[in-house]
Short mmCIF file of C-alpha atoms in Angstrom, two decimals:
data_model
loop_
_atom_site.label_atom_id
_atom_site.label_comp_id
_atom_site.label_asym_id
_atom_site.label_seq_id
_atom_site.Cartn_x
_atom_site.Cartn_y
_atom_site.Cartn_z
CA UNK T 1 -35.58 -23.92 30.87
CA UNK T 2 -37.97 -27.06 32.38
CA UNK T 3 -40.06 -28.73 29.80
CA UNK T 4 -42.48 -28.50 30.91
CA UNK T 5 -42.92 -24.62 31.39
CA UNK T 6 -42.60 -23.91 27.91
CA UNK T 7 -46.03 -23.06 25.77
CA UNK T 8 -47.07 -24.73 23.05
CA UNK T 9 -46.29 -24.47 19.88
CA UNK T 10 -48.41 -22.19 17.36
CA UNK T 11 -51.39 -24.47 15.23
CA UNK T 12 -54.33 -24.16 13.29
CA UNK T 13 -56.77 -26.92 11.70
CA UNK T 14 -55.30 -25.90 8.10
CA UNK T 15 -51.71 -26.50 8.96
CA UNK T 16 -51.03 -27.99 5.84
CA UNK T 17 -52.24 -25.53 3.48
CA UNK T 18 -50.27 -23.07 4.72
CA UNK T 19 -47.45 -25.72 4.37
CA UNK T 20 -45.23 -26.09 0.57
CA UNK T 21 -43.09 -28.56 -0.25
CA UNK T 22 -40.34 -28.05 1.52
CA UNK T 23 -41.70 -27.70 4.67
CA UNK T 24 -42.95 -31.13 4.02
CA UNK T 25 -39.06 -31.95 3.29
CA UNK T 26 -38.13 -30.30 6.14
CA UNK T 27 -40.55 -31.79 8.91
CA UNK T 28 -39.51 -35.51 8.07
CA UNK T 29 -35.82 -35.17 7.54
CA UNK T 30 -36.07 -33.35 11.04
CA UNK T 31 -37.25 -36.96 12.04
CA UNK T 32 -40.54 -35.28 12.65
CA UNK T 33 -42.31 -37.12 10.12
CA UNK T 34 -44.04 -39.89 12.87
CA UNK T 35 -46.78 -38.10 14.45
CA UNK T 36 -46.23 -34.74 17.20
CA UNK T 37 -45.56 -35.73 21.16
CA UNK T 38 -46.12 -32.44 22.49
CA UNK T 39 -44.17 -32.91 25.87
CA UNK T 40 -40.74 -33.57 22.63
CA UNK T 41 -41.72 -30.79 21.85
CA UNK T 42 -41.74 -28.83 24.79
CA UNK T 43 -38.22 -30.64 25.16
CA UNK T 44 -37.61 -29.47 21.97
CA UNK T 45 -38.23 -25.99 22.56
CA UNK T 46 -36.28 -24.96 26.14
CA UNK T 47 -32.77 -26.30 24.51
CA UNK T 48 -33.67 -24.11 21.40
CA UNK T 49 -34.38 -21.32 24.55
CA UNK T 50 -31.49 -22.59 26.52
CA UNK T 51 -29.48 -21.77 23.21
CA UNK T 52 -30.45 -18.48 22.68
CA UNK T 53 -29.27 -17.17 26.41
CA UNK T 54 -26.25 -18.60 25.92
CA UNK T 55 -25.81 -16.60 23.35
CA UNK T 56 -27.24 -13.98 25.42
CA UNK T 57 -24.67 -14.65 27.87
CA UNK T 58 -21.44 -14.12 25.11
CA UNK T 59 -22.88 -10.53 24.32
CA UNK T 60 -23.11 -9.46 27.78
CA UNK T 61 -19.33 -10.30 28.27
CA UNK T 62 -18.40 -8.18 24.75
CA UNK T 63 -20.66 -5.62 26.37
CA UNK T 64 -19.06 -5.49 29.48
CA UNK T 65 -15.71 -5.70 27.64
CA UNK T 66 -16.49 -2.42 25.72
CA UNK T 67 -17.74 -0.53 28.65
CA UNK T 68 -14.95 -1.49 30.89
CA UNK T 69 -12.86 0.44 28.03
CA UNK T 70 -14.72 2.63 27.32
CA UNK T 71 -15.52 2.38 23.63
CA UNK T 72 -18.99 1.65 23.86
CA UNK T 73 -20.82 4.50 23.06
CA UNK T 74 -18.35 4.90 19.54
CA UNK T 75 -19.15 0.64 18.89
CA UNK T 76 -21.49 0.00 15.76
CA UNK T 77 -23.60 -3.11 17.74
CA UNK T 78 -25.79 -4.48 15.35
CA UNK T 79 -27.19 -8.39 16.28
CA UNK T 80 -29.09 -9.68 13.45
CA UNK T 81 -29.18 -13.40 13.30
CA UNK T 82 -29.44 -15.38 8.88
CA UNK T 83 -32.70 -16.62 9.48
CA UNK T 84 -35.35 -18.24 11.92
CA UNK T 85 -36.75 -21.25 13.31
CA UNK T 86 -40.33 -22.75 13.19
CA UNK T 87 -39.57 -24.86 16.38
CA UNK T 88 -43.57 -27.00 16.06
CA UNK T 89 -45.33 -23.48 14.29
CA UNK T 90 -47.58 -24.42 12.19
CA UNK T 91 -46.01 -28.47 12.50
CA UNK T 92 -43.15 -27.89 10.87
CA UNK T 93 -39.55 -27.48 11.60
CA UNK T 94 -37.10 -25.90 10.34
CA UNK T 95 -36.48 -22.59 8.23
CA UNK T 96 -36.98 -21.81 4.30
CA UNK T 97 -40.47 -21.02 4.34
CA UNK T 98 -41.69 -17.27 4.01
CA UNK T 99 -44.13 -17.56 7.36
CA UNK T 100 -42.00 -15.29 9.19
CA UNK T 101 -41.62 -18.29 12.28
CA UNK T 102 -38.53 -18.77 9.70
CA UNK T 103 -38.29 -15.44 6.95
CA UNK T 104 -38.22 -13.19 10.15
CA UNK T 105 -35.11 -12.10 12.21
CA UNK T 106 -34.00 -9.77 14.50
CA UNK T 107 -32.98 -6.61 13.43
CA UNK T 108 -31.23 -4.67 16.91
CA UNK T 109 -28.71 -1.23 16.29
CA UNK T 110 -26.42 0.38 18.82
CA UNK T 111 -24.88 3.20 18.06
CA UNK T 112 -25.25 6.10 20.61
CA UNK T 113 -23.25 9.15 17.87
CA UNK T 114 -25.94 7.61 15.06
CA UNK T 115 -29.31 5.82 16.52
CA UNK T 116 -32.24 7.46 19.24
CA UNK T 117 -32.14 4.80 21.94
CA UNK T 118 -35.86 2.41 22.19
CA UNK T 119 -36.69 3.97 19.37
CA UNK T 120 -38.38 0.75 16.67
CA UNK T 121 -39.12 1.89 13.58
CA UNK T 122 -41.61 -1.06 11.74
CA UNK T 123 -40.29 -0.11 8.18
CA UNK T 124 -39.49 -3.22 6.35
CA UNK T 125 -34.98 -4.19 6.37
CA UNK T 126 -33.50 -7.08 4.91
CA UNK T 127 -29.36 -7.98 5.24
CA UNK T 128 -29.19 -6.43 2.55
CA UNK T 129 -29.29 -2.70 4.63
CA UNK T 130 -26.79 -4.43 6.58
CA UNK T 131 -23.17 -3.33 4.45
CA UNK T 132 -24.50 0.25 4.06
CA UNK T 133 -24.76 0.58 7.53
CA UNK T 134 -21.60 -0.42 8.58
CA UNK T 135 -20.91 1.83 5.78
CA UNK T 136 -22.67 4.76 6.75
CA UNK T 137 -21.22 4.59 10.21
CA UNK T 138 -18.13 4.86 8.92
CA UNK T 139 -18.01 7.15 7.31
CA UNK T 140 -17.31 5.69 3.99
CA UNK T 141 -18.67 7.70 0.66
CA UNK T 142 -20.70 5.34 -1.16
CA UNK T 143 -18.92 6.57 -4.45
CA UNK T 144 -21.73 6.34 -7.49
CA UNK T 145 -21.38 2.25 -6.37
CA UNK T 146 -25.04 1.29 -6.51
CA UNK T 147 -25.71 -0.83 -3.15
CA UNK T 148 -28.66 -2.86 -2.86
CA UNK T 149 -29.60 -2.38 0.52
CA UNK T 150 -29.94 1.44 2.39
CA UNK T 151 -27.91 2.88 5.39
CA UNK T 152 -30.53 2.33 8.40
CA UNK T 153 -30.17 5.56 9.49
CA UNK T 154 -31.60 6.57 6.64
CA UNK T 155 -34.72 4.33 6.84
CA UNK T 156 -35.75 6.16 10.18
CA UNK T 157 -34.97 9.38 9.31
CA UNK T 158 -38.22 9.05 7.25
CA UNK T 159 -39.30 5.68 7.84
CA UNK T 160 -41.58 4.44 4.58
CA UNK T 161 -44.55 2.05 4.76
CA UNK T 162 -44.36 1.08 1.38
CA UNK T 163 -40.74 0.38 0.81
CA UNK T 164 -40.42 -4.10 -0.52
CA UNK T 165 -38.45 -6.03 0.50
CA UNK T 166 -37.64 -9.56 -1.79
CA UNK T 167 -36.66 -13.22 -0.97
CA UNK T 168 -35.50 -16.07 -2.83
CA UNK T 169 -34.93 -19.72 -1.82
CA UNK T 170 -33.60 -22.38 -4.85
CA UNK T 171 -34.89 -21.66 -8.38
CA UNK T 172 -36.90 -23.49 -11.26
CA UNK T 173 -38.91 -25.88 -9.25
CA UNK T 174 -37.50 -25.50 -6.01
CA UNK T 175 -38.21 -21.78 -5.99
CA UNK T 176 -40.19 -19.67 -3.86
CA UNK T 177 -40.52 -16.40 -4.15
CA UNK T 178 -41.42 -13.85 -1.27
CA UNK T 179 -41.78 -9.43 -1.99
CA UNK T 180 -43.50 -8.31 1.31
CA UNK T 181 -43.61 -4.63 3.40
CA UNK T 182 -45.22 -3.30 6.21
CA UNK T 183 -48.41 -4.71 5.36
CA UNK T 184 -48.81 -6.24 2.93
CA UNK T 185 -46.78 -10.36 1.86
CA UNK T 186 -46.57 -12.26 -1.39
CA UNK T 187 -44.80 -15.66 -1.67
CA UNK T 188 -45.29 -17.74 -4.59
CA UNK T 189 -44.16 -21.51 -4.68
CA UNK T 190 -43.29 -22.97 -7.80
CA UNK T 191 -42.49 -26.36 -6.89
CA UNK T 192 -46.57 -26.54 -5.35
CA UNK T 193 -48.14 -23.52 -7.92
CA UNK T 194 -49.21 -22.07 -4.75
CA UNK T 195 -50.01 -18.01 -3.51
CA UNK T 196 -50.15 -17.36 -0.42
CA UNK T 197 -51.06 -13.79 0.48
CA UNK T 198 -51.04 -11.86 3.83
CA UNK T 199 -52.06 -9.12 6.00
CA UNK T 200 -49.60 -8.16 8.56
CA UNK T 201 -51.63 -5.73 10.72
CA UNK T 202 -55.08 -8.27 10.02
CA UNK T 203 -53.15 -11.58 10.43
CA UNK T 204 -49.70 -10.56 12.24
CA UNK T 205 -48.94 -14.37 12.38
CA UNK T 206 -50.12 -15.04 9.16
CA UNK T 207 -52.20 -18.27 8.97
CA UNK T 208 -55.18 -16.83 7.10
CA UNK T 209 -53.67 -17.15 2.77
CA UNK T 210 -56.13 -14.08 1.52
CA UNK T 211 -54.47 -15.44 -2.22
CA UNK T 212 -58.05 -16.64 -3.29
CA UNK T 213 -60.28 -14.21 -1.74
CA UNK T 214 -62.42 -11.96 -4.04
CA UNK T 215 -61.71 -8.81 -1.74
CA UNK T 216 -57.97 -8.79 -1.49
CA UNK T 217 -57.24 -9.70 -5.87
CA UNK T 218 -56.58 -6.53 -6.79
CA UNK T 219 -53.84 -5.83 -4.34
CA UNK T 220 -52.47 -9.66 -4.61
CA UNK T 221 -52.19 -9.56 -8.15
CA UNK T 222 -50.68 -5.89 -7.92
CA UNK T 223 -48.13 -7.67 -5.09
CA UNK T 224 -48.11 -10.61 -7.51
CA UNK T 225 -46.30 -7.76 -10.61
CA UNK T 226 -43.88 -5.71 -8.13
CA UNK T 227 -42.65 -9.21 -8.13
CA UNK T 228 -42.46 -10.77 -11.24
CA UNK T 229 -41.08 -7.16 -12.33
CA UNK T 230 -38.21 -7.18 -9.82
CA UNK T 231 -37.91 -10.86 -10.90
CA UNK T 232 -36.98 -9.48 -14.89
CA UNK T 233 -34.97 -6.57 -13.68
CA UNK T 234 -32.85 -9.16 -11.12
CA UNK T 235 -32.81 -11.70 -14.33
CA UNK T 236 -33.79 -13.96 -12.52
CA UNK T 237 -35.39 -15.35 -16.24
CA UNK T 238 -36.26 -19.28 -15.26
CA UNK T 239 -38.81 -17.59 -12.98
CA UNK T 240 -41.17 -16.35 -15.25
CA UNK T 241 -42.50 -16.35 -19.14
CA UNK T 242 -44.40 -13.49 -20.94
CA UNK T 243 -47.82 -13.28 -21.95
CA UNK T 244 -48.99 -10.99 -24.24
CA UNK T 245 -47.39 -7.83 -22.91
CA UNK T 246 -48.09 -9.27 -19.67
CA UNK T 247 -46.01 -11.49 -16.87
CA UNK T 248 -47.05 -14.42 -15.39
CA UNK T 249 -45.57 -17.28 -14.27
CA UNK T 250 -43.46 -20.02 -15.52
CA UNK T 251 -45.04 -23.30 -14.55
CA UNK T 252 -43.11 -26.84 -13.31
CA UNK T 253 -44.22 -29.95 -13.17
CA UNK T 254 -44.98 -30.25 -9.22
CA UNK T 255 -42.18 -32.04 -6.97
CA UNK T 256 -42.63 -35.09 -6.53
CA UNK T 257 -43.63 -35.91 -2.83
CA UNK T 258 -43.91 -39.88 -3.48
CA UNK T 259 -41.10 -39.93 -0.51
CA UNK T 260 -43.55 -39.22 1.46
CA UNK T 261 -45.64 -42.74 1.72
CA UNK T 262 -41.70 -44.34 2.28
CA UNK T 263 -40.88 -43.69 7.06
CA UNK T 264 -37.25 -44.23 5.48
CA UNK T 265 -36.57 -42.10 2.27
CA UNK T 266 -34.61 -38.78 2.76
CA UNK T 267 -33.81 -38.97 6.60
CA UNK T 268 -30.77 -37.14 6.75
CA UNK T 269 -29.39 -40.09 9.59
CA UNK T 270 -31.65 -43.51 9.71
CA UNK T 271 -33.74 -44.14 13.06
CA UNK T 272 -32.81 -46.83 15.20
CA UNK T 273 -31.36 -49.65 14.70
CA UNK T 274 -31.21 -48.76 10.83
CA UNK T 275 -27.67 -47.62 11.66
CA UNK T 276 -24.17 -48.40 14.15
CA UNK T 277 -24.51 -45.82 17.04
CA UNK T 278 -21.06 -44.85 16.71
CA UNK T 279 -20.27 -44.24 20.39
CA UNK T 280 -17.84 -45.56 23.62
CA UNK T 281 -19.99 -48.13 25.28
CA UNK T 282 -22.11 -48.67 22.58
CA UNK T 283 -21.95 -51.53 20.27
CA UNK T 284 -24.28 -52.15 16.78
CA UNK T 285 -26.32 -54.92 17.79
CA UNK T 286 -30.25 -54.40 19.52
CA UNK T 287 -28.26 -57.13 21.87
CA UNK T 288 -25.46 -55.54 23.25
CA UNK T 289 -26.16 -52.50 23.96
CA UNK T 290 -26.34 -51.83 27.47
#
């Protein structure tokens, strides 16, 4: 991949309004706190695409070997990932946020005995569904064990656009919570005391936060309560308070972000020349560097 051929990241004028504290934190320690270099962003994307191609090549080797040994159709192949990567979209880098660039992951399944080829299903799923799918493919009875996920074959057989998927990063004043289905996504960041609400059909790239829009208020409140109820059911008492018989977000002091005013604070590695370059042929002093 050649850097000049790479598409630039998705950006809008109100990037900052779509960020939470964790985005600003990551943008700092990913070394992107001193302006935006569009050529560098293209280089980053070219390298990232190259790593994807490397993974694809290795998967191809595995599939070819399965085919050579007549085991391809007898093997459940499930391809997924633990997180995405902003790659500069909306001015952000890294993961951990609840925007699709970070939170949405691939989920591809191949097993001719259970899944028709080329079929797509828009029902919301999560990594919790992987384990039940493995059990189902192996013919293993769940007995009376309660699992958080469902067999993907069952979801494929009975798609449900209302199915909800939950996610959480951190806890207390670092927590970011999400509930999402095929059409709606609600997010709350405790560290900012801010809500996000996206219409995923009308706004698939999630750049229009409708949390304060009057016409979306009832639907937003509905999803907020679904999320709070779920957190109560799962014992996350640090997330909520009960007021007059209803659940509300527990308010925490906003996170201290004064460090953002110091360009050397909270970096994973300090900028040159503040750290030694421990490589053959290099020394620690500027005058002696080749």
